[in-house]
Coordinates of C-alpha atoms in Angstrom, one line a residue:
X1 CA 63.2 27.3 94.8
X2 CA 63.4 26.4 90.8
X3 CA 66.2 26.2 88.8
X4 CA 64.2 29.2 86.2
X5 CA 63.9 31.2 90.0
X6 CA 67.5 30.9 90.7
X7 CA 68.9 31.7 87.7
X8 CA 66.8 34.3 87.3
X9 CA 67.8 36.3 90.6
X10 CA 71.0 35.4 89.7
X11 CA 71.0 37.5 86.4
X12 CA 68.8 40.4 87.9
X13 CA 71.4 40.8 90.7
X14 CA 74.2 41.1 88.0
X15 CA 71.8 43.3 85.9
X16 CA 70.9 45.9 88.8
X17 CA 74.6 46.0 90.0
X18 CA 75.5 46.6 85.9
X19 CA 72.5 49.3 86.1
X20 CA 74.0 50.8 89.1
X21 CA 77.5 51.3 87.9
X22 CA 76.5 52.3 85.1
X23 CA 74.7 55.3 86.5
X24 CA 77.3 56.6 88.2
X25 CA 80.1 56.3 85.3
X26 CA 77.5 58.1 82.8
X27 CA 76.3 60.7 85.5
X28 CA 80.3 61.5 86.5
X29 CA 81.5 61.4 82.3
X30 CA 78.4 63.9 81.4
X31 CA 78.9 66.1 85.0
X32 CA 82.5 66.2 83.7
X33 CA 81.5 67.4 80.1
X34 CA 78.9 69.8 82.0
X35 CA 81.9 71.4 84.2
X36 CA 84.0 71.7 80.7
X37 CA 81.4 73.4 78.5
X38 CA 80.3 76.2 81.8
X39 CA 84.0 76.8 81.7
X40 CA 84.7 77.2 77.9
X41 CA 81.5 79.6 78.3
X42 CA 83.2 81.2 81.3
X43 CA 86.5 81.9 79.4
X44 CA 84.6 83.6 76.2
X45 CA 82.8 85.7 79.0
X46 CA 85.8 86.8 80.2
X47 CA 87.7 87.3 76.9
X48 CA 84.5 89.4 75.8
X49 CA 85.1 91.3 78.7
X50 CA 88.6 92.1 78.4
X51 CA 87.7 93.3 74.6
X52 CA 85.4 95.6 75.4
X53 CA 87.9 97.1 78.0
X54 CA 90.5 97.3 75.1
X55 CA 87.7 98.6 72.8
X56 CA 86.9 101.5 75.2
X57 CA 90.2 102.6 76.0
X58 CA 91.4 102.9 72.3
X59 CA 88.4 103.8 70.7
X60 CA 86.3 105.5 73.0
X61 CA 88.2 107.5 75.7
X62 CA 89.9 109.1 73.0
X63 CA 86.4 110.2 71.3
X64 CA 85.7 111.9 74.7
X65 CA 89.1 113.7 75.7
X66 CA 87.9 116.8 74.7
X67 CA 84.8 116.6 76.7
X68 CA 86.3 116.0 80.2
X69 CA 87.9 119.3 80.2
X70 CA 90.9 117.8 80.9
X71 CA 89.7 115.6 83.3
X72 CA 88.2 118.1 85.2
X73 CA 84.8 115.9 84.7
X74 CA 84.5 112.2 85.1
X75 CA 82.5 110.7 82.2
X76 CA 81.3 106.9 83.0
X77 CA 81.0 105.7 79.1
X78 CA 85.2 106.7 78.3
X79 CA 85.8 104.4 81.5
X80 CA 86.6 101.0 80.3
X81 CA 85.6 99.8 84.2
X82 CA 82.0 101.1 83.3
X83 CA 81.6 99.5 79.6
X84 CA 82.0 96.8 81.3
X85 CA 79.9 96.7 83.9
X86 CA 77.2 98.2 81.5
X87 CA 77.8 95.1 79.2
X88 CA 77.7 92.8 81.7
X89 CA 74.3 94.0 83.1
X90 CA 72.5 93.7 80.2
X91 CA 73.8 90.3 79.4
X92 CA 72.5 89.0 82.9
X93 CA 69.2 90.4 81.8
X94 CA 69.3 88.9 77.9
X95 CA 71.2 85.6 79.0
X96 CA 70.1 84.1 82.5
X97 CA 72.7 81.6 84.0
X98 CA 75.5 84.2 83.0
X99 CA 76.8 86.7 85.0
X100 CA 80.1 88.5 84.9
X101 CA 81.6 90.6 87.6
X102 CA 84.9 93.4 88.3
X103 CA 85.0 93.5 91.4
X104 CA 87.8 95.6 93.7
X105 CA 88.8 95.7 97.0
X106 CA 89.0 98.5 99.1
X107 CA 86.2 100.0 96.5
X108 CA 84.6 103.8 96.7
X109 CA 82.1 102.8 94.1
X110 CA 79.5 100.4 95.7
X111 CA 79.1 98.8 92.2
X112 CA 82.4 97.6 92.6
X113 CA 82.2 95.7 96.2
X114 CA 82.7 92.0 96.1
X115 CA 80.7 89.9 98.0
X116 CA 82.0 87.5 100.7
X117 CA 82.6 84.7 98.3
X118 CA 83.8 87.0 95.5
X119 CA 86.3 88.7 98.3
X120 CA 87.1 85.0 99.4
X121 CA 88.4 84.7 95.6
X122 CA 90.2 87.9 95.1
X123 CA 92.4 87.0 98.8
X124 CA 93.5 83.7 97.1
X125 CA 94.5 85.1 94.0
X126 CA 96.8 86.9 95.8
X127 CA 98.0 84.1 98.1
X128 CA 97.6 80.4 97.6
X129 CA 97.0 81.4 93.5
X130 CA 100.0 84.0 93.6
X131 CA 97.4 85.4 90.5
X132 CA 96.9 82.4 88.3
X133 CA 93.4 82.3 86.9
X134 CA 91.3 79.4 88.4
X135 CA 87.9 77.8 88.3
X136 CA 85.7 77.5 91.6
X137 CA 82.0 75.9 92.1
X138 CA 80.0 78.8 93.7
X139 CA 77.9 78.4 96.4
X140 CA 74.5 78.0 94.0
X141 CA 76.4 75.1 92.5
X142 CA 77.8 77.4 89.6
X143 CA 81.4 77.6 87.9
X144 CA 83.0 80.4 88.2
X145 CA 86.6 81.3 86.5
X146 CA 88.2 84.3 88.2
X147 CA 90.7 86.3 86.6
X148 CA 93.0 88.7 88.2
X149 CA 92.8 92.5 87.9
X150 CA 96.0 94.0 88.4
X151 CA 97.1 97.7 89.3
X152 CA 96.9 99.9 86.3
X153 CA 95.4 103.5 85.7
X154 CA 91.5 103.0 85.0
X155 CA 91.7 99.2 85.4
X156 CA 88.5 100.4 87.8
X157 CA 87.3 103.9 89.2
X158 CA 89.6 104.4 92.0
X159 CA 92.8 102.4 90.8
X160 CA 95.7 104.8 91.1
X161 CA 98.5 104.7 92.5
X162 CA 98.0 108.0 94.9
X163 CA 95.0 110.7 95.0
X164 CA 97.3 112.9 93.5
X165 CA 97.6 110.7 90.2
X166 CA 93.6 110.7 89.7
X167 CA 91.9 113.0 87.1
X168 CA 90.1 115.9 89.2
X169 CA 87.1 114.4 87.9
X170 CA 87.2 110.8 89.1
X171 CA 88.3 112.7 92.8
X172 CA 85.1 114.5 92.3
X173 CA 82.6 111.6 91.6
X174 CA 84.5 109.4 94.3
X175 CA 86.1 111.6 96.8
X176 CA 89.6 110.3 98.2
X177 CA 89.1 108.5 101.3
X178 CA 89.1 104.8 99.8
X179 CA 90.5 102.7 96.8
X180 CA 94.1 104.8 96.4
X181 CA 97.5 104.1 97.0
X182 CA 97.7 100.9 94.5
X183 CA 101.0 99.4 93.9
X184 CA 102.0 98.7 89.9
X185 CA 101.0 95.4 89.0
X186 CA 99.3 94.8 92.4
X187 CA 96.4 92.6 92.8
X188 CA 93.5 94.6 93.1
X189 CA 90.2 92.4 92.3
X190 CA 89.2 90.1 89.8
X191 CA 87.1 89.8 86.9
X192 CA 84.3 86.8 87.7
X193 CA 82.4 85.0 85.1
X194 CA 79.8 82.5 86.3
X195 CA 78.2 80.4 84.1
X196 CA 75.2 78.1 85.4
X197 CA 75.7 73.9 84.7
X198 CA 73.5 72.8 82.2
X199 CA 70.7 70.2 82.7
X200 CA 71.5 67.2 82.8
X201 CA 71.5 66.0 79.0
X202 CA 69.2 63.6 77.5
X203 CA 72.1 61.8 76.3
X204 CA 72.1 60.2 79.6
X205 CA 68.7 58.9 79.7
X206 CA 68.6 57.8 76.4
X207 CA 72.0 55.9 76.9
X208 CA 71.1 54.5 80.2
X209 CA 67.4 53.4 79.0
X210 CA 68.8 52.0 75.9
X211 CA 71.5 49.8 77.8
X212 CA 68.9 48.8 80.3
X213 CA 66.7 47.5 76.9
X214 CA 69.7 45.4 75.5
X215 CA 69.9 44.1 79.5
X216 CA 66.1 43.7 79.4
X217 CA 66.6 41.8 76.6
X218 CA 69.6 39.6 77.1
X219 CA 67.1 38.5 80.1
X220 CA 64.7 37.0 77.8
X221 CA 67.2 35.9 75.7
X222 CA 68.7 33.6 78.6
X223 CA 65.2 32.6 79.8
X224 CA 64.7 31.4 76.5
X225 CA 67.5 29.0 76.3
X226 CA 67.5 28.5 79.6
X227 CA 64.3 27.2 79.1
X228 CA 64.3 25.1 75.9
X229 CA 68.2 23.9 76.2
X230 CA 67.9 23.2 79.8
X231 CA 64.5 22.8 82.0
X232 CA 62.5 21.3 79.3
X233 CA 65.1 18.3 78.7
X234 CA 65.4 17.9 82.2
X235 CA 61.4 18.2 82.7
X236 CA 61.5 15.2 80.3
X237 CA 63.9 13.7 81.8
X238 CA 62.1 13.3 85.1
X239 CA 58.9 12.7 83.9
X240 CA 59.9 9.5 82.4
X241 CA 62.0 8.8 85.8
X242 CA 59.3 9.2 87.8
X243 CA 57.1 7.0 85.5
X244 CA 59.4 4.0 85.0
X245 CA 59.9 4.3 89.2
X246 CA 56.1 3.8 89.3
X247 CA 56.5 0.4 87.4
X248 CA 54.7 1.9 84.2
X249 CA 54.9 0.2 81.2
X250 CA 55.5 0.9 77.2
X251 CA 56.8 4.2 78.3
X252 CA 59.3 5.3 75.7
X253 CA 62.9 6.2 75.9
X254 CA 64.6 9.3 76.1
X255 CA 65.6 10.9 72.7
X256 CA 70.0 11.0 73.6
X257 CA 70.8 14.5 72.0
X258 CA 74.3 13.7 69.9
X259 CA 76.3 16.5 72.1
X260 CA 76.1 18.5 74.9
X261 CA 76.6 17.5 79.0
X262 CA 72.7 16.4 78.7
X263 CA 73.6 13.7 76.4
X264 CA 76.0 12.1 78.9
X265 CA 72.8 12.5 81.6
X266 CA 70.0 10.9 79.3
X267 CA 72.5 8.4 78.2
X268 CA 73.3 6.9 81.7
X269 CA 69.4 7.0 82.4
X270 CA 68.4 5.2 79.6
X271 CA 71.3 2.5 80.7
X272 CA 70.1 2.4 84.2
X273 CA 66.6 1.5 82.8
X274 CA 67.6 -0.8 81.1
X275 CA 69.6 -1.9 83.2
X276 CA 66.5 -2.4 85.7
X277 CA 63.9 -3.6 83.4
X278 CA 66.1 -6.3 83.1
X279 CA 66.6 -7.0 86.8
X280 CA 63.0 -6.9 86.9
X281 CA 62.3 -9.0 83.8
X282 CA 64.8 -11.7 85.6
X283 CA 63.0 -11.7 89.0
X284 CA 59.7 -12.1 87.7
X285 CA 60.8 -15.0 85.7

């Protein structure tokens, strides 16, 4: 195996381990950015949300008081639970990736059932979470943030305390066997906001290609010095040691280079032939 061989596997092994780690450090800094930007998404999703619940109970509901007869009739669009589950609709339809989600427990409106992840969320909100907020990676490899929904009149169709403390009209559009008898400031559900990861960024390949160039071209950088600073002086060297060992004559003396560790090599050859030209001079005389 040559010296050029050696040195070369040598500087590829360092190069592909290099490679390597750097793959993993880009992939985990841009997966981190990725997780960051889905939640920052997440959080306006749910701040939108929250908004248009405000929105419909102070600007809306009190457009349609007079319309309910007293309550007698349940109107969907003065119900701040439906705005948003309206809104939230048509953003899955105008924005794929997003979705956003009230869900309840114990729900009489099917629109309102969580799913078995989405229940999973709502029971650790009110255990391990004792109702913080928190982020989770759904099952599809999304980010969710879930928010709690606590107890509060209209919070969603059937959140009142008792039957008895329900307008006639919400008892009429969802009857009274299921989603009563809330406690104040209980933890009923949770708003969900799911926000799809980006792609993967091009800021990773281009990074990675562009290191991989500069390594590319360190390489034959090296090979080039390696070549002209190293093997070519030693080439020389043991082309003239092989022809003086043949007993050729006139050939000519290494060039010494002034510094460097190959001047102390050519040096000491250029002694030893001398060295045995003379021996030989003196026996053939």
């Amino acid at each position: 195996m040559t010296l050029r061989l050696k040195v070369n596997i040598a500087f590829a092994a360092v190069a592909a381990a290099g490679l390597v780690l750097l793959w993993f450090v880009l992939g985990y800094s841009l997966s981190g950015d990725r997780i960051t930007e889905a939640t920052r998404e997440a959080r306006i999703l749910t701040a939108q949300a929250d908004a248009i619940a405000q929105y419909t109970d102070k600007e809306v509901a009190p457009l349609l008081s007079g319309a309910d007869r007293g309550g007698a009739l349940f109107l969907p669009p003065a119900a701040s639970f439906y705005a948003v589950e309206a809104n939230a609709k048509l953003l899955e339809k105008l924005a794929p990736g997003v979705r956003l989600r009230r869900v309840v427990l114990d729900p009489t409106n099917a629109d309102d059932t969580p799913d078995e992840w989405e229940r999973d969320a709502i029971s650790e909100l009110r255990g391990p979470r004792d109702g913080q907020q928190f982020t989770e990676v759904t099952p599809d490899g999304s980010i969710a943030l879930v928010t709690p929904l606590r107890m509060r009149p209209g919070v969603c169709a059937t959140c009142y305390s008792s039957l008895d403390a329900a307008p006639a009209g919400v008892r009429d559009a969802f009857g009274g066997a299921r989603g009563f008898n809330r406690q104040t400031g209980e933890i009923v559900g949770a708003t969900i906001a799911t926000v799809s990861l980006p792609p993967t960024s091009s800021a990773f390949y281009w990074t990675f290609g562009a290191v991989a160039c500069i390594i590319l071209a360190l390489w034959a950088a090296a090979n080039v010095v390696l070549e002209v600073l190293v093997l070519r002086p030693i080439a020389r060297v043991s082309a003239i040691a092989e022809s003086v060992s043949l007993g050729r004559a006139g050939v000519v003396e290494f060039d010494v280079p002034k510094t460097g560790e190959l001047s102390i090599l050519t040096a000491s050859f250029n002694r030893l032939r001398r060295s045995m030209e003379s021996a030989m001079a003196l026996l053939e005389s």
